[in-house]
Tab-separated table of C-alpha atoms in Angstrom:
chain	number	residue	atom	x	y	z
V	13	PRO	CA	-14.069	-20.856	-4.744
V	14	ALA	CA	-11.906	-24.012	-4.951
V	15	LEU	CA	-8.763	-21.914	-5.143
V	16	ASN	CA	-9.957	-19.856	-2.250
V	17	ALA	CA	-10.517	-22.933	-0.104
V	18	ALA	CA	-7.255	-24.469	-1.079
V	19	SER	CA	-5.118	-21.477	-0.290
V	20	GLY	CA	-7.150	-20.043	2.603
V	21	MET	CA	-6.730	-16.544	1.182
V	22	SER	CA	-8.865	-13.702	2.428
V	23	ARG	CA	-11.234	-11.580	0.360
V	24	SER	CA	-9.070	-8.452	1.037
V	25	PHE	CA	-6.104	-10.274	-0.417
V	26	GLN	CA	-8.144	-11.441	-3.484
V	27	SER	CA	-9.109	-7.843	-4.206
V	28	ALA	CA	-5.472	-6.738	-4.056
V	29	LEU	CA	-4.366	-9.124	-6.786
V	30	ILE	CA	-4.986	-7.087	-9.902
V	31	PRO	CA	-3.325	-8.441	-13.063
V	32	ARG	CA	-0.333	-6.444	-14.339
V	33	GLN	CA	-0.036	-4.408	-11.252
V	34	LYS	CA	3.538	-3.445	-10.159
V	35	THR	CA	2.942	-3.528	-6.376
V	36	LEU	CA	1.820	-6.532	-4.400
V	37	SER	CA	1.119	-6.297	-0.680
V	38	LEU	CA	0.728	-9.398	1.503
V	39	SER	CA	0.268	-7.371	4.662
V	40	GLY	CA	-3.504	-7.685	4.983
V	41	PHE	CA	-3.548	-11.394	4.161
V	42	ILE	CA	-0.919	-12.424	6.661
V	43	ALA	CA	-2.302	-10.149	9.370
V	44	GLU	CA	-5.734	-11.824	8.992
V	45	GLY	CA	-4.416	-15.377	8.749
V	46	ALA	CA	-1.749	-15.140	11.426
V	47	GLY	CA	-1.951	-17.586	14.336
V	48	LYS	CA	-5.446	-18.982	13.626
V	49	ASP	CA	-4.277	-22.556	14.098
V	50	GLY	CA	-1.671	-21.850	16.660
V	51	GLY	CA	1.047	-22.325	14.037
V	52	ASP	CA	4.386	-24.000	14.078
V	53	GLU	CA	7.205	-21.713	15.153
V	54	ASP	CA	9.832	-23.582	13.216
V	55	ASP	CA	11.674	-21.021	11.043
V	56	ASP	CA	11.753	-23.020	7.824
V	57	GLU	CA	8.126	-24.053	7.921
V	58	ASP	CA	6.972	-20.483	8.632
V	59	GLY	CA	8.888	-19.240	5.667
V	60	GLU	CA	7.245	-21.990	3.524
V	61	ASP	CA	3.759	-21.165	4.738
V	62	CYS	CA	4.096	-17.463	3.911
V	63	LEU	CA	4.751	-18.254	0.263
V	64	GLY	CA	2.110	-20.946	-0.128
V	65	THR	CA	-0.526	-18.608	-1.435
V	66	LEU	CA	1.822	-17.141	-4.042
V	67	ARG	CA	2.712	-20.595	-5.330
V	68	SER	CA	-0.969	-21.593	-5.519
V	69	LEU	CA	-1.930	-18.479	-7.365
V	70	ALA	CA	1.033	-18.722	-9.760
V	71	ALA	CA	-0.111	-22.216	-10.747
V	72	ALA	CA	-3.820	-21.335	-10.901
V	73	GLY	CA	-4.548	-23.062	-14.198
V	74	PRO	CA	-4.727	-22.081	-17.841
V	75	SER	CA	-6.592	-18.803	-17.242
V	76	ARG	CA	-3.643	-17.453	-15.286
V	77	ARG	CA	-5.982	-15.005	-13.577
V	78	TYR	CA	-3.282	-13.953	-11.163
V	79	ASN	CA	-0.167	-13.042	-13.009
V	80	PHE	CA	2.722	-11.750	-10.949
V	81	ALA	CA	5.032	-11.219	-13.886
V	82	SER	CA	4.626	-7.372	-13.684
V	83	VAL	CA	5.163	-7.107	-9.933
V	84	GLU	CA	8.246	-5.071	-9.104
V	85	PHE	CA	7.556	-4.193	-5.438
V	86	LEU	CA	6.582	-6.695	-2.776
V	87	SER	CA	5.343	-5.377	0.584
V	88	LEU	CA	5.551	-7.649	3.608
V	89	ARG	CA	5.087	-4.546	5.869
V	90	ASN	CA	4.017	-5.435	9.409
V	91	CYS	CA	3.673	-9.111	8.525
V	92	GLY	CA	5.910	-10.182	11.378
V	93	ARG	CA	4.308	-8.201	14.213
V	94	GLY	CA	3.536	-10.520	17.047
V	95	GLU	CA	4.077	-13.570	14.815
V	96	THR	CA	6.968	-15.415	13.145
V	97	LEU	CA	5.281	-15.805	9.796
V	98	VAL	CA	7.884	-13.616	8.006
V	99	THR	CA	11.439	-14.559	8.880
V	100	ASP	CA	14.821	-14.936	7.305
V	101	ALA	CA	13.572	-18.283	6.047
V	102	THR	CA	10.704	-16.508	4.239
V	103	LEU	CA	13.159	-14.330	2.369
V	104	ARG	CA	15.494	-17.301	1.673
V	105	ASN	CA	12.550	-19.276	0.189
V	106	LEU	CA	11.429	-16.261	-1.773
V	107	ALA	CA	15.001	-15.729	-3.033
V	108	ALA	CA	15.186	-19.395	-4.126
V	109	GLY	CA	11.967	-19.413	-6.051
V	110	TYR	CA	11.239	-15.762	-7.024
V	111	GLY	CA	12.061	-16.397	-10.677
V	112	SER	CA	9.081	-18.729	-11.147
V	113	PHE	CA	6.345	-16.425	-9.878
V	114	LEU	CA	7.941	-12.934	-9.268
V	115	PRO	CA	10.410	-12.800	-12.141
V	116	ASN	CA	10.532	-8.979	-12.159
V	117	LEU	CA	10.776	-8.335	-8.469
V	118	LYS	CA	13.086	-5.342	-7.728
V	119	ARG	CA	12.193	-3.958	-4.327
V	120	ILE	CA	10.885	-5.325	-1.042
V	121	ASP	CA	9.403	-3.818	2.181
V	122	VAL	CA	10.052	-5.699	5.371
V	123	THR	CA	9.111	-2.880	7.755
V	124	GLY	CA	7.832	-4.255	11.067
V	125	CYS	CA	9.090	-7.770	10.391
V	126	LYS	CA	10.924	-8.317	13.642
V	127	ASN	CA	12.286	-11.734	12.634
V	128	VAL	CA	13.974	-10.530	9.471
V	129	THR	CA	17.697	-9.837	9.872
V	130	SER	CA	20.581	-8.980	7.591
V	131	LEU	CA	20.820	-12.700	6.677
V	132	GLY	CA	17.386	-12.647	4.966
V	133	VAL	CA	18.227	-9.330	3.265
V	134	ARG	CA	21.541	-10.683	2.047
V	135	ALA	CA	19.810	-13.746	0.541
V	136	MET	CA	17.409	-11.522	-1.423
V	137	VAL	CA	20.232	-9.280	-2.674
V	138	LYS	CA	22.307	-12.244	-3.767
V	139	ALA	CA	19.390	-14.044	-5.524
V	140	LEU	CA	18.083	-10.968	-7.369
V	141	GLY	CA	21.528	-9.789	-8.369
V	142	ASP	CA	21.343	-6.917	-10.899
V	143	ASN	CA	17.515	-6.879	-10.533
V	144	PHE	CA	17.620	-5.798	-6.839
V	145	GLU	CA	16.826	-2.021	-6.705
V	146	GLY	CA	15.550	-1.236	-3.210
V	147	LEU	CA	14.773	-2.051	0.399
V	148	VAL	CA	12.302	-0.503	2.836
V	149	GLN	CA	12.918	-1.325	6.516
V	150	THR	CA	11.777	1.771	8.332
V	151	ARG	CA	9.719	3.048	11.241
V	152	MET	CA	6.374	1.526	12.347
V	153	GLY	CA	4.826	4.444	14.221
V	154	GLU	CA	6.536	6.827	16.584
V	155	THR	CA	6.496	4.470	19.647
V	156	GLN	CA	8.581	1.672	18.127
V	157	LEU	CA	11.395	0.506	20.450
V	158	CYS	CA	14.997	0.233	19.271
V	159	LYS	CA	15.050	-3.403	20.314
V	160	ASP	CA	12.366	-4.083	17.697
V	161	MET	CA	14.375	-2.471	14.883
V	162	ARG	CA	16.355	-4.920	12.766
V	163	VAL	CA	18.613	-2.683	10.644
V	164	THR	CA	22.245	-3.259	11.521
V	165	PRO	CA	25.601	-2.388	9.883
V	166	ALA	CA	25.392	-5.824	8.227
V	167	THR	CA	22.060	-4.914	6.617
V	168	ILE	CA	23.526	-1.769	5.099
V	169	LYS	CA	26.571	-3.690	3.881
V	170	ALA	CA	24.311	-6.293	2.268
V	171	VAL	CA	22.164	-3.778	0.289
V	172	ALA	CA	25.201	-1.705	-0.619
V	173	ALA	CA	26.561	-4.741	-2.457
V	174	ALA	CA	23.615	-4.541	-4.917
V	175	PRO	CA	25.083	-2.862	-8.043
V	176	ASN	CA	21.744	-1.394	-9.197
V	177	LEU	CA	20.468	-0.161	-5.791
V	178	LYS	CA	18.319	2.850	-6.457
V	179	LYS	CA	16.002	3.333	-3.465
V	180	LEU	CA	16.814	2.822	0.226
V	181	ASP	CA	14.537	3.609	3.150
V	182	LEU	CA	15.946	2.696	6.555
V	183	ILE	CA	15.524	3.427	10.280
V	184	LEU	CA	18.932	3.407	11.988
V	185	PRO	CA	18.736	2.327	15.665
V	186	THR	CA	21.523	2.320	18.274
V	187	LYS	CA	22.950	-0.848	16.752
V	188	CYS	CA	24.199	1.367	13.905
V	189	LYS	CA	27.394	3.198	14.749
V	190	GLN	CA	29.047	6.355	13.363
V	191	THR	CA	30.490	4.706	10.283
V	192	SER	CA	27.607	2.352	9.514
V	193	LEU	CA	26.731	4.193	6.243
V	194	ALA	CA	30.285	3.914	4.920
V	195	PRO	CA	29.433	0.912	2.591
V	196	LEU	CA	27.190	3.321	0.582
V	197	GLU	CA	30.168	5.575	-0.211
V	198	ASN	CA	30.293	6.408	-3.912
V	199	HIS	CA	27.408	4.133	-4.850
V	200	ALA	CA	26.958	4.816	-8.504
V	201	LYS	CA	23.221	4.051	-8.879
V	202	LEU	CA	21.612	5.186	-5.597
V	203	GLU	CA	18.990	7.856	-6.429
V	204	LYS	CA	16.764	8.089	-3.349
V	205	LEU	CA	17.871	7.777	0.265
V	206	THR	CA	15.493	8.061	3.206
V	207	LEU	CA	17.020	7.755	6.681
V	208	VAL	CA	15.425	7.965	10.109
V	209	PHE	CA	18.016	8.432	12.810
V	210	GLU	CA	16.674	6.762	16.002
V	211	GLY	CA	19.732	5.595	17.869
V	212	PHE	CA	22.098	7.470	20.170
V	213	HIS	CA	25.104	7.575	17.848
V	214	ALA	CA	25.949	10.560	15.616
V	215	ILE	CA	25.925	8.579	12.370
V	216	ARG	CA	27.859	10.112	9.507
V	217	LEU	CA	26.396	10.560	6.040
V	218	PRO	CA	28.407	9.219	3.078
V	219	LEU	CA	30.758	11.840	1.643
V	220	SER	CA	29.903	11.136	-1.949
V	221	LEU	CA	26.762	9.881	-3.624
V	222	PRO	CA	27.253	10.960	-7.231
V	223	ASN	CA	23.781	10.002	-8.508
V	224	LEU	CA	21.616	10.856	-5.503
V	225	LYS	CA	18.595	12.926	-6.406
V	226	HIS	CA	16.351	12.760	-3.319
V	227	LEU	CA	17.474	12.795	0.295
V	228	SER	CA	15.185	12.686	3.342
V	229	LEU	CA	16.601	12.995	6.819
V	230	THR	CA	14.650	12.586	10.096
V	231	ALA	CA	16.447	13.134	13.400
V	232	CYS	CA	14.502	11.810	16.296
V	233	LYS	CA	14.686	13.467	19.693
V	234	TRP	CA	16.987	10.801	21.148
V	235	THR	CA	19.642	10.849	18.446
V	236	TYR	CA	22.795	12.940	18.381
V	237	PHE	CA	22.574	13.368	14.586
V	238	ASN	CA	24.807	16.269	13.554
V	239	TRP	CA	23.011	18.577	11.158
V	240	ALA	CA	26.250	20.396	10.372
V	241	GLN	CA	26.996	17.429	8.042
V	242	LEU	CA	24.820	19.191	5.492
V	243	VAL	CA	27.785	21.639	5.129
V	244	THR	CA	30.661	19.306	5.506
V	245	ARG	CA	29.720	15.910	4.058
V	246	THR	CA	27.256	16.514	1.179
V	247	THR	CA	29.308	18.699	-1.187
V	248	SER	CA	29.538	15.775	-3.680
V	249	TYR	CA	25.808	15.202	-3.969
V	250	LEU	CA	25.968	16.960	-7.312
V	251	ARG	CA	22.588	15.724	-8.684
V	252	LEU	CA	20.521	16.282	-5.513
V	253	LYS	CA	17.201	17.818	-6.359
V	254	THR	CA	15.205	17.403	-3.165
V	255	LEU	CA	16.215	17.514	0.481
V	256	THR	CA	13.472	16.795	3.053
V	257	ILE	CA	14.173	17.640	6.696
V	258	VAL	CA	12.286	16.414	9.804
V	259	ASP	CA	13.844	17.506	13.156
V	260	GLU	CA	12.017	15.984	16.082
V	261	TYR	CA	14.318	17.663	18.620
V	262	ASP	CA	11.780	18.222	21.408
V	263	SER	CA	11.322	17.967	25.179
V	264	GLY	CA	12.402	14.752	26.777
V	265	GLY	CA	15.240	14.096	24.277
V	266	VAL	CA	18.962	14.240	24.471
V	267	ASN	CA	20.881	17.516	24.945
V	268	ARG	CA	22.335	18.377	21.569
V	269	SER	CA	24.839	21.198	21.246
V	270	ASP	CA	23.816	24.233	19.218
V	271	ILE	CA	26.650	23.425	16.812
V	272	SER	CA	25.186	20.097	15.797
V	273	SER	CA	21.515	21.231	15.756
V	274	LEU	CA	19.490	22.453	12.850
V	275	SER	CA	19.532	26.237	12.388
V	276	CYS	CA	19.162	28.883	9.689
V	277	ASN	CA	22.918	29.296	9.596
V	278	CYS	CA	23.275	25.512	9.059
V	279	LEU	CA	20.913	25.618	6.054
V	280	ILE	CA	22.514	28.710	4.638
V	281	GLY	CA	25.964	27.050	4.969
V	282	ALA	CA	24.730	23.982	3.155
V	283	LEU	CA	23.305	26.001	0.330
V	284	HIS	CA	26.568	28.037	0.107
V	285	SER	CA	28.448	24.763	-0.164
V	286	GLY	CA	26.459	23.947	-3.317
V	287	LEU	CA	23.752	21.638	-1.840
V	288	LEU	CA	20.665	21.769	-4.039
V	289	ARG	CA	22.265	24.221	-6.413
V	290	GLY	CA	20.281	24.360	-9.706
V	291	GLY	CA	21.624	24.889	-13.234
V	292	LYS	CA	24.209	22.750	-15.028
V	293	SER	CA	26.476	22.065	-12.117
V	294	GLY	CA	27.577	18.404	-11.934
V	295	HIS	CA	25.845	17.341	-15.169
V	296	GLU	CA	28.137	15.843	-17.753
V	297	ASP	CA	25.614	16.207	-20.489
V	298	GLY	CA	25.202	19.949	-19.837
V	299	THR	CA	21.417	19.734	-19.611
V	300	ASP	CA	19.593	22.195	-17.438
V	301	ASN	CA	18.339	21.058	-14.062
V	302	GLU	CA	15.274	22.274	-12.254
V	303	ASN	CA	15.778	24.333	-9.163
V	304	GLY	CA	16.480	22.323	-6.033
V	305	VAL	CA	13.680	21.951	-3.491
V	306	LEU	CA	14.284	22.206	0.275
V	307	ILE	CA	11.324	20.782	2.243
V	308	ILE	CA	11.139	21.463	5.975
V	309	GLU	CA	8.565	18.967	7.035
V	310	ARG	CA	8.556	19.426	10.822
V	311	ILE	CA	10.667	21.445	13.324
V	312	GLY	CA	11.137	20.276	16.899
V	313	ARG	CA	10.357	22.873	19.547
V	314	ARG	CA	13.834	22.652	21.006
V	315	SER	CA	15.492	23.100	17.620
V	316	PRO	CA	17.376	26.343	17.010
V	317	LEU	CA	15.427	26.600	13.769
V	318	TRP	CA	12.204	26.774	15.769
V	319	ALA	CA	13.642	29.596	17.877
V	320	GLU	CA	14.613	31.313	14.622
V	321	ARG	CA	11.289	30.730	12.879
V	322	ARG	CA	10.576	34.478	12.619
V	323	SER	CA	13.582	34.574	10.287
V	324	LEU	CA	12.170	31.929	7.947
V	325	GLY	CA	10.838	34.694	5.700
V	326	HIS	CA	14.392	35.955	5.166
V	327	LEU	CA	15.603	32.404	4.568
V	328	ILE	CA	12.811	31.873	2.001
V	329	GLN	CA	13.835	35.009	0.154
V	330	MET	CA	17.527	34.146	0.303
V	331	CYS	CA	16.861	30.652	-1.076
V	332	LYS	CA	14.977	32.122	-3.989
V	333	THR	CA	17.203	34.981	-4.928
V	334	ASP	CA	20.712	33.851	-3.906
V	335	PHE	CA	20.596	30.109	-4.447
V	336	GLY	CA	17.842	29.395	-6.926
V	337	VAL	CA	16.329	26.985	-4.474
V	338	THR	CA	12.615	26.508	-3.755
V	339	ILE	CA	11.851	26.168	-0.024
V	340	ASP	CA	8.674	24.579	1.231
V	341	VAL	CA	8.032	24.908	4.996
V	342	ARG	CA	5.236	22.479	5.913
V	343	ASP	CA	5.239	23.060	9.657
V	344	GLU	CA	2.101	25.289	9.772
V	345	GLU	CA	2.736	26.545	13.247
V	346	ALA	CA	6.253	27.721	12.302
V	347	MET	CA	5.000	29.411	9.126
V	348	ASN	CA	2.372	31.278	11.163
V	349	SER	CA	5.220	32.897	13.002
V	350	VAL	CA	7.077	34.120	9.907
V	351	HIS	CA	7.518	37.912	9.944
V	352	VAL	CA	6.560	39.146	6.512
V	353	GLY	CA	6.512	42.915	6.976
V	354	THR	CA	10.175	43.669	6.157
V	355	ASP	CA	10.754	40.749	3.799
V	356	ASN	CA	9.094	42.214	0.706
V	357	LEU	CA	7.188	38.995	0.314
V	358	ASP	CA	3.596	38.908	-0.887
V	359	ASP	CA	3.118	35.417	0.459
V	360	PRO	CA	6.013	33.349	1.821
V	361	LEU	CA	4.048	30.150	1.203
V	362	GLU	CA	4.396	30.736	-2.553
V	363	TRP	CA	7.958	29.553	-2.191
């Protein structure tokens, strides 16, 4: 009770602090405590206040009831919505003192923190050094405005400098240009890349990501993202196991050309180029690799792939027999349109 009174922490936050857990979320605590006393909007003080509870808990006496030594992932998701509690100063303070109470911190989520810029991200990357493995700064709902998105080319450059970067989940607004992903080129450790293309520019994927295993691409209806890149720019993703596709190309969006849109021919071309190819290809140790998995999460109603949805049965069969790739179409309405009669498929959903 004394600790609770001293730190002002909420019951929901107390229940989240389980010893030896690897994930710590401050989202609920900051959302409940934000703005109760009006607050001082000074950047440095806000950053200090956000970490006050962590410091109190880390020095909670001999029992050490709350031990953050095992925490590897810190979520500040949505902590900055409508408030200035999580800012670049917060990350600078965290970077300066993380070793004393979050010694094994590897990844951080600052989604929805509108006052966090590349400066705060750079401070974290520099402080954690070889320990830094990932950043999440992605979409908060489908109605988020580009002006509220903080990922910039400088953000990407900052995280790309981390030698052991393994997981990256970003939403790319109009501030990001065609070549903004270039700093990730040939990154040796990056294993999982999740990108949401929200801006107007046709951003190019890196040509080579030698250790990439999982790639997720979401093209919003306002972006000019070129799906043909799956054929032309991903031939060096030799270890890729999973490709997840979300195409939100729908009414009210931009007018993409058929060439740059998602289609059956685009996917077949990508598979012909070696994307998601199973077997020993690209593995120096010669060990067998499980079949690649192509996940089609959602298809926009203006996408060529939607117009060709009756051919998905043929694509499913081709993936299985010609490429050794498992395909998982999760758009139920599209799958209900699959023509099975001439495909010799008992049930296309099996693949």
